[in-house]
Backbone as JSON Lines, residues from 0, in Angstrom:
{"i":0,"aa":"X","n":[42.92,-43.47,14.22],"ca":[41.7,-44.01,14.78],"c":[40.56,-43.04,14.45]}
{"i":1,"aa":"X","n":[39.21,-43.84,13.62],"ca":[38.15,-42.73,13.68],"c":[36.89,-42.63,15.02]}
{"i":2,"aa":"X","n":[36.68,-41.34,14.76],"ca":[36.01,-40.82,16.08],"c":[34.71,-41.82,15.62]}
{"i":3,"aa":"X","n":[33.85,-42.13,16.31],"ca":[32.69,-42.63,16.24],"c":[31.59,-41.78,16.52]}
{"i":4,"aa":"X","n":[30.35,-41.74,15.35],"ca":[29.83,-40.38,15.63],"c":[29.17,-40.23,16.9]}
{"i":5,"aa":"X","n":[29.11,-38.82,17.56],"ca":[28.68,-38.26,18.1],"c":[29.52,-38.11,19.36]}
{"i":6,"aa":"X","n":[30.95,-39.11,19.86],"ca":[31.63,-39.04,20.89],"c":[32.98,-38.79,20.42]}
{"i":7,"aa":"X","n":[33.46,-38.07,21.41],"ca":[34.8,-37.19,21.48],"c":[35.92,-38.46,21.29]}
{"i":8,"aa":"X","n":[37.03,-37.57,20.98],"ca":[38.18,-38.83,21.15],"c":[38.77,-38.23,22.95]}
{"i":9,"aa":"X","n":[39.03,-39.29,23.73],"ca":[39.68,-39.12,24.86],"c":[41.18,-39.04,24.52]}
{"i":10,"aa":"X","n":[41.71,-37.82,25.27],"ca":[43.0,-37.89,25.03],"c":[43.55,-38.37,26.65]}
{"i":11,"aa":"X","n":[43.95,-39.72,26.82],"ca":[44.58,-40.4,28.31],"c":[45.92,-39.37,28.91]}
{"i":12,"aa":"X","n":[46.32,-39.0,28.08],"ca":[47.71,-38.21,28.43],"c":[47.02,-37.62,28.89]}
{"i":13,"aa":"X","n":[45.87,-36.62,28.54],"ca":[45.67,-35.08,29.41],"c":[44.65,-35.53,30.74]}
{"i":14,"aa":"X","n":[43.95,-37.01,30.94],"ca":[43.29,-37.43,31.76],"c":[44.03,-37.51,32.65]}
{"i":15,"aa":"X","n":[45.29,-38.3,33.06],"ca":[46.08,-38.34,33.57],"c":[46.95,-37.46,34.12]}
{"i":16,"aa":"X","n":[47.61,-36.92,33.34],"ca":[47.57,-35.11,33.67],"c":[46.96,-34.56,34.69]}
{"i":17,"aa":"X","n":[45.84,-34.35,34.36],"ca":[44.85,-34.09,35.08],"c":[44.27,-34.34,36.4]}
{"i":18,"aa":"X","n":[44.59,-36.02,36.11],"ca":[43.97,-36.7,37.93],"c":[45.35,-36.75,38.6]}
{"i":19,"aa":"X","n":[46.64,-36.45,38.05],"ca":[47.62,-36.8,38.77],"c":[48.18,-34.87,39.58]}
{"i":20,"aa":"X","n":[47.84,-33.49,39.02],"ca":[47.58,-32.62,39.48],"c":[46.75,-32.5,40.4]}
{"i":21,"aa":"X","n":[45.38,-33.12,39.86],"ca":[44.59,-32.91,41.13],"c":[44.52,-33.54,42.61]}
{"i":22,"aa":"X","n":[45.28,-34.88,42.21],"ca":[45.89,-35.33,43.43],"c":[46.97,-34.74,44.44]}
{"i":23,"aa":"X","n":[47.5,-34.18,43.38],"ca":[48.57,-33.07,44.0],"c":[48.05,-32.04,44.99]}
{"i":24,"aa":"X","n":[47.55,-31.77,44.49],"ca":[46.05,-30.28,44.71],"c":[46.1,-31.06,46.77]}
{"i":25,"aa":"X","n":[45.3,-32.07,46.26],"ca":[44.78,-32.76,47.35],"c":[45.83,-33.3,48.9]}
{"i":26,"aa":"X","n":[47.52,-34.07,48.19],"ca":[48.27,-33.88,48.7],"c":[48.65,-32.67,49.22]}
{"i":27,"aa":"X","n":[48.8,-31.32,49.11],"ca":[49.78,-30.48,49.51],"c":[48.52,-29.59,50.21]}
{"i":28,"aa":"X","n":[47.25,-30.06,50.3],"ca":[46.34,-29.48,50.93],"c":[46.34,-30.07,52.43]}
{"i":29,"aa":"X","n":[46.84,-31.04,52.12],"ca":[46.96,-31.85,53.59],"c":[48.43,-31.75,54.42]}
{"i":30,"aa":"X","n":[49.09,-31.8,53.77],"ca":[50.66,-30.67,54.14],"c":[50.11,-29.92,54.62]}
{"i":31,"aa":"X","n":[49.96,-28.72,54.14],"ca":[49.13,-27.58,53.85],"c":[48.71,-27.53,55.6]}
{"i":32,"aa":"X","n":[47.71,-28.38,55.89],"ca":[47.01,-27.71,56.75],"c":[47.87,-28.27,57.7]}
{"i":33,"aa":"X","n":[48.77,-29.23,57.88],"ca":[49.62,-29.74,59.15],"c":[50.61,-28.23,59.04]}
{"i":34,"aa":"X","n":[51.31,-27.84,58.72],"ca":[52.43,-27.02,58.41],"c":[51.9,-25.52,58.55]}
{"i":35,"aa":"X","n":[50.63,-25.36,58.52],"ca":[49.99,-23.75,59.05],"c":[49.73,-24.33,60.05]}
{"i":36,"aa":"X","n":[49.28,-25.04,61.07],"ca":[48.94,-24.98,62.37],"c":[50.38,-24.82,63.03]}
{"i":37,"aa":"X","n":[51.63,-25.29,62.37],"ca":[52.83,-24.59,63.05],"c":[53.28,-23.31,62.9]}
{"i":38,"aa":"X","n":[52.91,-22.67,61.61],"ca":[53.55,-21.57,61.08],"c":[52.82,-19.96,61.87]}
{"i":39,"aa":"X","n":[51.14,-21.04,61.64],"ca":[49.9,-19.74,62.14],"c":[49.43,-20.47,63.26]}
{"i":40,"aa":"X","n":[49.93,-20.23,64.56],"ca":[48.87,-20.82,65.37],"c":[48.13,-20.11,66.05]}
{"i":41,"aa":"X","n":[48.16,-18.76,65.73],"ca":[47.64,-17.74,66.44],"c":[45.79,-17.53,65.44]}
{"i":42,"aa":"X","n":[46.4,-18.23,63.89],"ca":[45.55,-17.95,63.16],"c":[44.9,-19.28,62.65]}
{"i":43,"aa":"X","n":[44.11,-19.47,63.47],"ca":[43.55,-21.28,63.17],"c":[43.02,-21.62,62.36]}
{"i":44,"aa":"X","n":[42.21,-20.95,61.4],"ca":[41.95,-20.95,59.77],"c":[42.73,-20.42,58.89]}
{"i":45,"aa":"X","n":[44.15,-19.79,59.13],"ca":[44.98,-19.41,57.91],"c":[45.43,-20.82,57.55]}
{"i":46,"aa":"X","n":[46.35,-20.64,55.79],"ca":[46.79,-21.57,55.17],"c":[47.87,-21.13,54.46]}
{"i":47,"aa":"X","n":[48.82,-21.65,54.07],"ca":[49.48,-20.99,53.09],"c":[49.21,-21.4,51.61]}
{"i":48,"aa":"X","n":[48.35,-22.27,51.55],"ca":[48.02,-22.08,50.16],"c":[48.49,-23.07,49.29]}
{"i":49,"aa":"X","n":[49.09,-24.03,49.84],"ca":[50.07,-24.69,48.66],"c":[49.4,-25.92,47.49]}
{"i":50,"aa":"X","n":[48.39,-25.7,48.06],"ca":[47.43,-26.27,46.89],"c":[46.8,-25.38,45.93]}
{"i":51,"aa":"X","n":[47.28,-24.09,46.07],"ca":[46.83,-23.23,45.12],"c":[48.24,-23.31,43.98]}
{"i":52,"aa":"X","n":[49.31,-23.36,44.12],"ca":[49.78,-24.02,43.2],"c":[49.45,-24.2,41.91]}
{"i":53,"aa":"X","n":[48.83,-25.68,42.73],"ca":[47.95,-26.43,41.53],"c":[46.83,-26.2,40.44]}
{"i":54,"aa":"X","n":[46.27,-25.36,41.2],"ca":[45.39,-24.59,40.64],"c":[45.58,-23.57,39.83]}
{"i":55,"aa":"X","n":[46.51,-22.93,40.45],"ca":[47.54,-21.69,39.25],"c":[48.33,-22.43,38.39]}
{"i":56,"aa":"X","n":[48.39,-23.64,38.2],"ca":[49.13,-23.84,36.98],"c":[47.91,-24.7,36.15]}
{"i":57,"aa":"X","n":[46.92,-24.86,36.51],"ca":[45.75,-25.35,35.83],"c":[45.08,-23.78,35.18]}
{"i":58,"aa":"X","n":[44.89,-22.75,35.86],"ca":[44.43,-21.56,35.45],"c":[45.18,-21.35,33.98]}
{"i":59,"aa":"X","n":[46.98,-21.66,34.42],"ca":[47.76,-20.89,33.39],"c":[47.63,-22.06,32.03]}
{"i":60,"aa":"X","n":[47.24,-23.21,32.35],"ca":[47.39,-23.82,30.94],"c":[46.62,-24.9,30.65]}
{"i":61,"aa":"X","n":[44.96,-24.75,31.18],"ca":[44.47,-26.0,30.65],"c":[42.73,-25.12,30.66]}
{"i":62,"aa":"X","n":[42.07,-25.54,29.89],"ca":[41.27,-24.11,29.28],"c":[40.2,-24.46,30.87]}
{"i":63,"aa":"X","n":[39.04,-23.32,30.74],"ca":[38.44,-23.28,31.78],"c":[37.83,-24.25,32.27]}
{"i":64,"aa":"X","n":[36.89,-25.04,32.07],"ca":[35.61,-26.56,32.08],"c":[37.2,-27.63,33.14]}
{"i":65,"aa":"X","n":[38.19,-27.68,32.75],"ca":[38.89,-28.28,33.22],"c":[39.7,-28.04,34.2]}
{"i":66,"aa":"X","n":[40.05,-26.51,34.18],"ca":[40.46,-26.32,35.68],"c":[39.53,-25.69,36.42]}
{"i":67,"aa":"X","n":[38.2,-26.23,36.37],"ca":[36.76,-25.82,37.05],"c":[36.78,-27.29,37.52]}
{"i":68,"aa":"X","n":[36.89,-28.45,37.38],"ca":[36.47,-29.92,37.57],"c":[37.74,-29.83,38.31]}
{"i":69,"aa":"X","n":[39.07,-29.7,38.31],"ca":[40.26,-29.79,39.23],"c":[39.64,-29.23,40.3]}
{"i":70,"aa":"X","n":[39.52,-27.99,40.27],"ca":[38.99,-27.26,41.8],"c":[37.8,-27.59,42.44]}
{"i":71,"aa":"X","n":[36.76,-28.18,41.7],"ca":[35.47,-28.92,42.36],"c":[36.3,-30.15,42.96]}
{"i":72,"aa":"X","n":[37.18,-31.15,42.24],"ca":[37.42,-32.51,42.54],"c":[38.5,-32.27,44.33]}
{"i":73,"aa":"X","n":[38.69,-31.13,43.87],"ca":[40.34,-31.32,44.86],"c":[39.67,-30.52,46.01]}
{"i":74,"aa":"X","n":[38.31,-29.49,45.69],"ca":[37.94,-29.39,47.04],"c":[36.91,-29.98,47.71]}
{"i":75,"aa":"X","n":[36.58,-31.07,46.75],"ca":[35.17,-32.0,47.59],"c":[36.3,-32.72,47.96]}
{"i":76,"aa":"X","n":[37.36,-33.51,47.65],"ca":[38.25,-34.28,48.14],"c":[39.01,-34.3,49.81]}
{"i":77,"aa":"X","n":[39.53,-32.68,49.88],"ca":[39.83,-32.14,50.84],"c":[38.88,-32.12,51.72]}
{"i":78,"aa":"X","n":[38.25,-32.02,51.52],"ca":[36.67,-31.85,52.29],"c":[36.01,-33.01,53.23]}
{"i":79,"aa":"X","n":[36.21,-34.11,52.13],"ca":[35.81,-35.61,52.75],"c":[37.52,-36.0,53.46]}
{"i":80,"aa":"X","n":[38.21,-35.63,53.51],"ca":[39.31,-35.73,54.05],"c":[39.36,-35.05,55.29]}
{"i":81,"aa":"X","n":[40.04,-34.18,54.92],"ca":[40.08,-33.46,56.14],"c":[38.8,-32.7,57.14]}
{"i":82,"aa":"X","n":[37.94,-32.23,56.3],"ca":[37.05,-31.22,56.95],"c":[35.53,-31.47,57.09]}
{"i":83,"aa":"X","n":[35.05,-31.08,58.1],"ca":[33.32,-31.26,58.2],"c":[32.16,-30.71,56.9]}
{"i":84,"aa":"X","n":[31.47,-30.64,57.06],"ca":[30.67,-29.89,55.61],"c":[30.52,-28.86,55.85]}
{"i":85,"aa":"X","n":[30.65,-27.66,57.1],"ca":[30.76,-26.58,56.7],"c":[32.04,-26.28,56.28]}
{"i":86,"aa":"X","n":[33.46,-26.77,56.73],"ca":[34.3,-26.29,56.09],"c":[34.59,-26.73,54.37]}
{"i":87,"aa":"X","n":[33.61,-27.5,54.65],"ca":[33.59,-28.07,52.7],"c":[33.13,-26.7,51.97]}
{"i":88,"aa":"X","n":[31.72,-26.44,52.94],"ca":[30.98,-25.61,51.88],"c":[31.44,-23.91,51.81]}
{"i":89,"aa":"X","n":[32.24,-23.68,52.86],"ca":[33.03,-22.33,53.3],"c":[34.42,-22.37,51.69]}
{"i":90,"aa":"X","n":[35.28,-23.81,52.27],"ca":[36.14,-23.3,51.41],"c":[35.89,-23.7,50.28]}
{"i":91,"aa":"X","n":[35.08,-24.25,49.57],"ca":[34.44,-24.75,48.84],"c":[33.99,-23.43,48.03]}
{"i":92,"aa":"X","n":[33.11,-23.17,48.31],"ca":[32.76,-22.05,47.6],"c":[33.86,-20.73,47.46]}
{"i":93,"aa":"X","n":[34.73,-20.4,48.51],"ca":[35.8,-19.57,48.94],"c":[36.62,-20.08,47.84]}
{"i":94,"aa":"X","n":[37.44,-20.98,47.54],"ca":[37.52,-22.14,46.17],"c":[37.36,-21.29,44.58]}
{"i":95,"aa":"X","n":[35.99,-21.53,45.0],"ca":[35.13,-21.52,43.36],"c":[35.48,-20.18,43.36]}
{"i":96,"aa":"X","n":[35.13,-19.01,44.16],"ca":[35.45,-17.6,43.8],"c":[36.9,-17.39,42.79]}
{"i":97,"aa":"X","n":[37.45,-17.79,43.83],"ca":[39.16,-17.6,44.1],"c":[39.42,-18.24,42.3]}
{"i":98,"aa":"X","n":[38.9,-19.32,41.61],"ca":[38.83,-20.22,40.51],"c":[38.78,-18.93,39.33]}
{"i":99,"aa":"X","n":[37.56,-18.71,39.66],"ca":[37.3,-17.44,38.49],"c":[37.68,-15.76,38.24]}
{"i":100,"aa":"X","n":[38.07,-15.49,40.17],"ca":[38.85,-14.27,39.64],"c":[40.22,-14.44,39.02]}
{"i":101,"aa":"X","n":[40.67,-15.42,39.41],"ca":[42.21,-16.07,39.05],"c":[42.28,-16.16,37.05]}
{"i":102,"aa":"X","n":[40.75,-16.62,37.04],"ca":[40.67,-17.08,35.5],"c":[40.56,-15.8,34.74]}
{"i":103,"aa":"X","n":[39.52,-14.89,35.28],"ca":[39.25,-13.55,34.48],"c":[40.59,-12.84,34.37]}
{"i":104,"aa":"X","n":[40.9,-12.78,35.63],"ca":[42.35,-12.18,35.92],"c":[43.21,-12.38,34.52]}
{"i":105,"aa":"X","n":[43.68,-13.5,34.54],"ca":[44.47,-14.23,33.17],"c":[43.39,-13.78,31.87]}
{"i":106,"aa":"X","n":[42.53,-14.07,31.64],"ca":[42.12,-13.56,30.5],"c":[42.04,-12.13,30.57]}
{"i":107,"aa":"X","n":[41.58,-11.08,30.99],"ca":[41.27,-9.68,31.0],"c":[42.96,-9.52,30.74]}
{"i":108,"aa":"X","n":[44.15,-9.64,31.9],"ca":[45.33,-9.15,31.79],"c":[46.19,-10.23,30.8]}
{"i":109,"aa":"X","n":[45.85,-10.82,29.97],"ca":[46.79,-11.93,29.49],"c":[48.24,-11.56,29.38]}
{"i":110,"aa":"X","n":[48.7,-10.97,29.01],"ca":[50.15,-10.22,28.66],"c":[50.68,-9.13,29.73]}
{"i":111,"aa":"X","n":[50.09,-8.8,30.95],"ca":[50.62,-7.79,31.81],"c":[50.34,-8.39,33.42]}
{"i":112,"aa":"X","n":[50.46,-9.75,33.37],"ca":[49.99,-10.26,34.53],"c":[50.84,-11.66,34.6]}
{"i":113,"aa":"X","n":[52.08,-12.12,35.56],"ca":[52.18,-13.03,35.93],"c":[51.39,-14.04,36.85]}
{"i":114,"aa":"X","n":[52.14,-15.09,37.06],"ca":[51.73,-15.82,38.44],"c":[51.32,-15.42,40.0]}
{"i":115,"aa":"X","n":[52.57,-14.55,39.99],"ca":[52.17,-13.9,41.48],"c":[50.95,-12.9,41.14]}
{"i":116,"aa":"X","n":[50.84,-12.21,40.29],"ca":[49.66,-11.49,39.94],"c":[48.52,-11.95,40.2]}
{"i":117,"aa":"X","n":[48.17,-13.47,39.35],"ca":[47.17,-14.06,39.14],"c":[46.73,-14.77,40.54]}
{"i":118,"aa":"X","n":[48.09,-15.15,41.57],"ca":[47.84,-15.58,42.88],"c":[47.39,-14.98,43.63]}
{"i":119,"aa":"X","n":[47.41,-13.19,43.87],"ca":[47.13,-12.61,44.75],"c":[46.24,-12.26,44.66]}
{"i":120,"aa":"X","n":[45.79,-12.2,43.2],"ca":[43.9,-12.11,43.24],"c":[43.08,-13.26,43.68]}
{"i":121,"aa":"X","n":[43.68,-14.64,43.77],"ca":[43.18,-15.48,44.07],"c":[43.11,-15.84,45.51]}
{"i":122,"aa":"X","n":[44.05,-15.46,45.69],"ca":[43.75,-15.55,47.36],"c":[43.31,-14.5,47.97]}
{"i":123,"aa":"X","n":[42.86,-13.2,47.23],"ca":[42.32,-12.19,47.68],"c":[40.92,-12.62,47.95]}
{"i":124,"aa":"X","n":[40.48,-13.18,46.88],"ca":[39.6,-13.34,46.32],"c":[38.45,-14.68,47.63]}
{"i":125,"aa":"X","n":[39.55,-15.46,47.84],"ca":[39.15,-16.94,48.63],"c":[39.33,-16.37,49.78]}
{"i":126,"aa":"X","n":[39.89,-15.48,50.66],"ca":[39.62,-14.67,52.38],"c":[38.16,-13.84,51.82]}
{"i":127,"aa":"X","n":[38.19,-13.48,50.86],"ca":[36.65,-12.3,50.91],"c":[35.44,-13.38,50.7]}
{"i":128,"aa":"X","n":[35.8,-14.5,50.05],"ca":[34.72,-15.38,49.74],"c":[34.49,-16.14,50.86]}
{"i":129,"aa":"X","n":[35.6,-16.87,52.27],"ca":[35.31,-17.16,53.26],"c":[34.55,-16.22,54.48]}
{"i":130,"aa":"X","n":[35.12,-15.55,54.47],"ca":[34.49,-14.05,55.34],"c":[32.99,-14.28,54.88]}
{"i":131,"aa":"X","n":[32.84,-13.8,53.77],"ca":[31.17,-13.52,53.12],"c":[30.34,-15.03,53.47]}
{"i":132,"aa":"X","n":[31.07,-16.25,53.37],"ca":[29.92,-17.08,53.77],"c":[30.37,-17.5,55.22]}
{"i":133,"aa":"X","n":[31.08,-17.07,56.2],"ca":[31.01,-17.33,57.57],"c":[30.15,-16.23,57.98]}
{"i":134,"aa":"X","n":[30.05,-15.49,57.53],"ca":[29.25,-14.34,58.11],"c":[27.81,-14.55,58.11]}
{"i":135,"aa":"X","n":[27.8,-15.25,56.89],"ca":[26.26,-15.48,56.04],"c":[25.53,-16.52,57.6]}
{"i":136,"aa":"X","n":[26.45,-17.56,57.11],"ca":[26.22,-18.64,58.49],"c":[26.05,-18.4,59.82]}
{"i":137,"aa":"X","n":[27.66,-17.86,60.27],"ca":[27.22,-17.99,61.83],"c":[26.83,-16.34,62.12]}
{"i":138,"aa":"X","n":[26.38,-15.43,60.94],"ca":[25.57,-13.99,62.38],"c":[26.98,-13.83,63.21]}
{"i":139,"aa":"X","n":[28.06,-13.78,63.09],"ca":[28.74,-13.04,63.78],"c":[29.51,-11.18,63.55]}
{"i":140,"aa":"X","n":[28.96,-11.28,62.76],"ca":[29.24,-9.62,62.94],"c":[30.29,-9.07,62.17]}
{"i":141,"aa":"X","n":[30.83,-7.84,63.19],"ca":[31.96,-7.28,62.58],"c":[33.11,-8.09,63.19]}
{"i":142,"aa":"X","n":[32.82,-9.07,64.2],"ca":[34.38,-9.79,64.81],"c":[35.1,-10.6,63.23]}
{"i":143,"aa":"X","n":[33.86,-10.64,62.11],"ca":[34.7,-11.85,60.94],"c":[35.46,-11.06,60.3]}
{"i":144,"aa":"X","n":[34.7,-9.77,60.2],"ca":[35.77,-8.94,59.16],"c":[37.13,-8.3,59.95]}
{"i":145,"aa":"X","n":[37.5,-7.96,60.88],"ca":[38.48,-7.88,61.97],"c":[39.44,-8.85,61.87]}
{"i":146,"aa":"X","n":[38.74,-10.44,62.33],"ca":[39.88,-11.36,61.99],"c":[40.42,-11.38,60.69]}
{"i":147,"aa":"X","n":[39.39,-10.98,59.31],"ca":[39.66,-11.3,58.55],"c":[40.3,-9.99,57.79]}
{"i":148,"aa":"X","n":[41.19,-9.42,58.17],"ca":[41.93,-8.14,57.68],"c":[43.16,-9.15,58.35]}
{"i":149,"aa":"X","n":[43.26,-9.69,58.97],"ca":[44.53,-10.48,59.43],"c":[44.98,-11.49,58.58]}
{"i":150,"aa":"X","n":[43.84,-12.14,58.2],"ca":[43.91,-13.21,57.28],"c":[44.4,-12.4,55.95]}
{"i":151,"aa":"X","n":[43.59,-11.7,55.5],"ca":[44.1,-10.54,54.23],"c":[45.53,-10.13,53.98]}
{"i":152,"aa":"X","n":[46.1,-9.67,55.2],"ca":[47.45,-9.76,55.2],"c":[48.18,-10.74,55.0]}
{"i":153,"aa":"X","n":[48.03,-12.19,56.07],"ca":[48.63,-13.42,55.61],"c":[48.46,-13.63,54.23]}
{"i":154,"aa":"X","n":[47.29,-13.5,53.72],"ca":[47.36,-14.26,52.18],"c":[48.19,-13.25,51.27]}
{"i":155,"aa":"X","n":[48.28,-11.87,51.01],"ca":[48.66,-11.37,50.65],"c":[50.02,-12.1,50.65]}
{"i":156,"aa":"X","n":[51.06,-12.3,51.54],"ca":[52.31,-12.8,51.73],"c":[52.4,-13.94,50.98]}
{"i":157,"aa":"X","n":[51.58,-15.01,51.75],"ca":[51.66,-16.33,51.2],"c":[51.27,-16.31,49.56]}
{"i":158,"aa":"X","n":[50.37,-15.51,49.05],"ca":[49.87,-15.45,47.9],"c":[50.79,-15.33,47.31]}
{"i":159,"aa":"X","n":[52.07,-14.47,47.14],"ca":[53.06,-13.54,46.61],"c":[54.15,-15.01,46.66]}
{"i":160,"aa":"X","n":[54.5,-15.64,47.44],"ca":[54.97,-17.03,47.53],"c":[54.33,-17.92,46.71]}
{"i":161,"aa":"X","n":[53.27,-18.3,46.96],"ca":[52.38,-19.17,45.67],"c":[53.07,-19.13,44.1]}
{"i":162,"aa":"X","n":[52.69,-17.81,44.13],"ca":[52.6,-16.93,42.54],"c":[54.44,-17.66,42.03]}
{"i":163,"aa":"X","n":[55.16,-16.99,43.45],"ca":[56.44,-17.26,42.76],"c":[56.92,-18.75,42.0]}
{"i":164,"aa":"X","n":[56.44,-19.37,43.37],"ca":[56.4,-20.98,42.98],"c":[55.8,-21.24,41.85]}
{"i":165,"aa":"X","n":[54.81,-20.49,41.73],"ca":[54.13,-20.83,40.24],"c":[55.12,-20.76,38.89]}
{"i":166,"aa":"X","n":[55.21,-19.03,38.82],"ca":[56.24,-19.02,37.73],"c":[57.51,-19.23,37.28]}
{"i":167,"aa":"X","n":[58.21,-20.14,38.47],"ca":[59.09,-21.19,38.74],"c":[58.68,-22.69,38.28]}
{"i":168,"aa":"X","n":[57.41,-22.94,38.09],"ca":[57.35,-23.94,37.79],"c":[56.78,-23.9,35.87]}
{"i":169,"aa":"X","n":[56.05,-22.77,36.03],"ca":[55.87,-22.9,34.86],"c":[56.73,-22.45,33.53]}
{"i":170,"aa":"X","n":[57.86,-22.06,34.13],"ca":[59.18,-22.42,33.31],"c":[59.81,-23.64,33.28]}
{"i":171,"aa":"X","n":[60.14,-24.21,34.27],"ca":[60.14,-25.62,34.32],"c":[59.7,-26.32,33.28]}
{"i":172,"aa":"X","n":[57.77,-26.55,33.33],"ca":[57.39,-26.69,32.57],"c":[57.21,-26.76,31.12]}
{"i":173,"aa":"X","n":[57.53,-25.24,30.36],"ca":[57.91,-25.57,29.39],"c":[59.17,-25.96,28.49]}
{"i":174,"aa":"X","n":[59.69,-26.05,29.28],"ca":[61.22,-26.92,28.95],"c":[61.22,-28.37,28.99]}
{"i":175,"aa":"X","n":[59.99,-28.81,29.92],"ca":[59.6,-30.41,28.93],"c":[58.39,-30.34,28.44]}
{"i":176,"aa":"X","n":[58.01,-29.26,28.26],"ca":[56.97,-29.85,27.02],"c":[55.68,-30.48,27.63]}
{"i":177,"aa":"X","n":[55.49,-30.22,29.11],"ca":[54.32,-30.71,29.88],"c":[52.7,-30.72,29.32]}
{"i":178,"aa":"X","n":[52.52,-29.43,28.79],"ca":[51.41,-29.44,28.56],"c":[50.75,-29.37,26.83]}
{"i":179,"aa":"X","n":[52.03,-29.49,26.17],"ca":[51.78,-29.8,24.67],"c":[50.48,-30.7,24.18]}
């Protein structure tokens, strides 16, 4: 088939791909938050993350512009789902951080950095980016950074879980040939 000038050829396999991850993203975000209110109830904004996943295996194999549109889609999604617009625009942006240290991460370390690597900067990354805009918002002080050395620890854990799941899957992965 020839391209017609000036427009791309769509490849449907990787569209699909694509919206069927980010649905994922969106599913296990909603798990996600039923399954930390049992795990953390002491900690009413922790998560374990399991939509980061999705995102770590978009980091590890689909170039940047595209796992930038996964993480916009799956957290405006979550957002109109589950959460009010400040928690859109908290984890939302907390999100976008977490997106690009995860990405630099992988590019700067390409060869000395797994999954769990690339996870724990990412969720390092999404507690410092929530902290910084709850703080921004509600003027509360030093009580955010306090709670949020608690949270730091949780993610640390859960992060290290993520990562594993990750590079569990992304062996998986290339044994069918997923992202060819």
């Amino acid at each position: 088939m020839n391209k017609a000038k000036g427009y791309k050829q769509v490849n449907i396999r990787e569209i699909v791909l694509l919206s069927i991850l980010t649905a994922l993203g969106v599913i296990l975000s909603i798990i996600d938050k039923q399954i930390s209110l049992l795990v953390f109830p002491f900690l009413p904004t922790a998560k374990i993350g399991l939509a980061n996943i999705i995102i770590l295996i978009a980091v590890m194999n689909v170039d940047v512009k595209k796992g930038l549109l996964m993480t916009i889609l799956k957290s405006t999604l979550v957002g109109l789902i589950l959460g009010s617009i400040t928690s859109f625009i908290i984890g939302g942006i907390a999100s976008l951080l977490a997106f690009v240290g995860m990405t630099l991460t992988k590019v700067i370390f390409r060869h000395h950095v797994s999954c769990v690597g690339i996870s724990v900067v990412g969720g390092f990354l999404h507690i410092i980016g929530q902290l910084f805009v709850t703080f921004l918002m509600y003027q509360l002080g030093d009580a955010v950074f306090a709670y949020g050395a608690f949270l730091i620890g949780v993610s640390l854990f859960t992060s290290v879980l993520v990562g594993f799941i990750g590079n569990k899957l992304m062996d998986f992965m290339k044994t069918k040939d997923i992202f060819s």
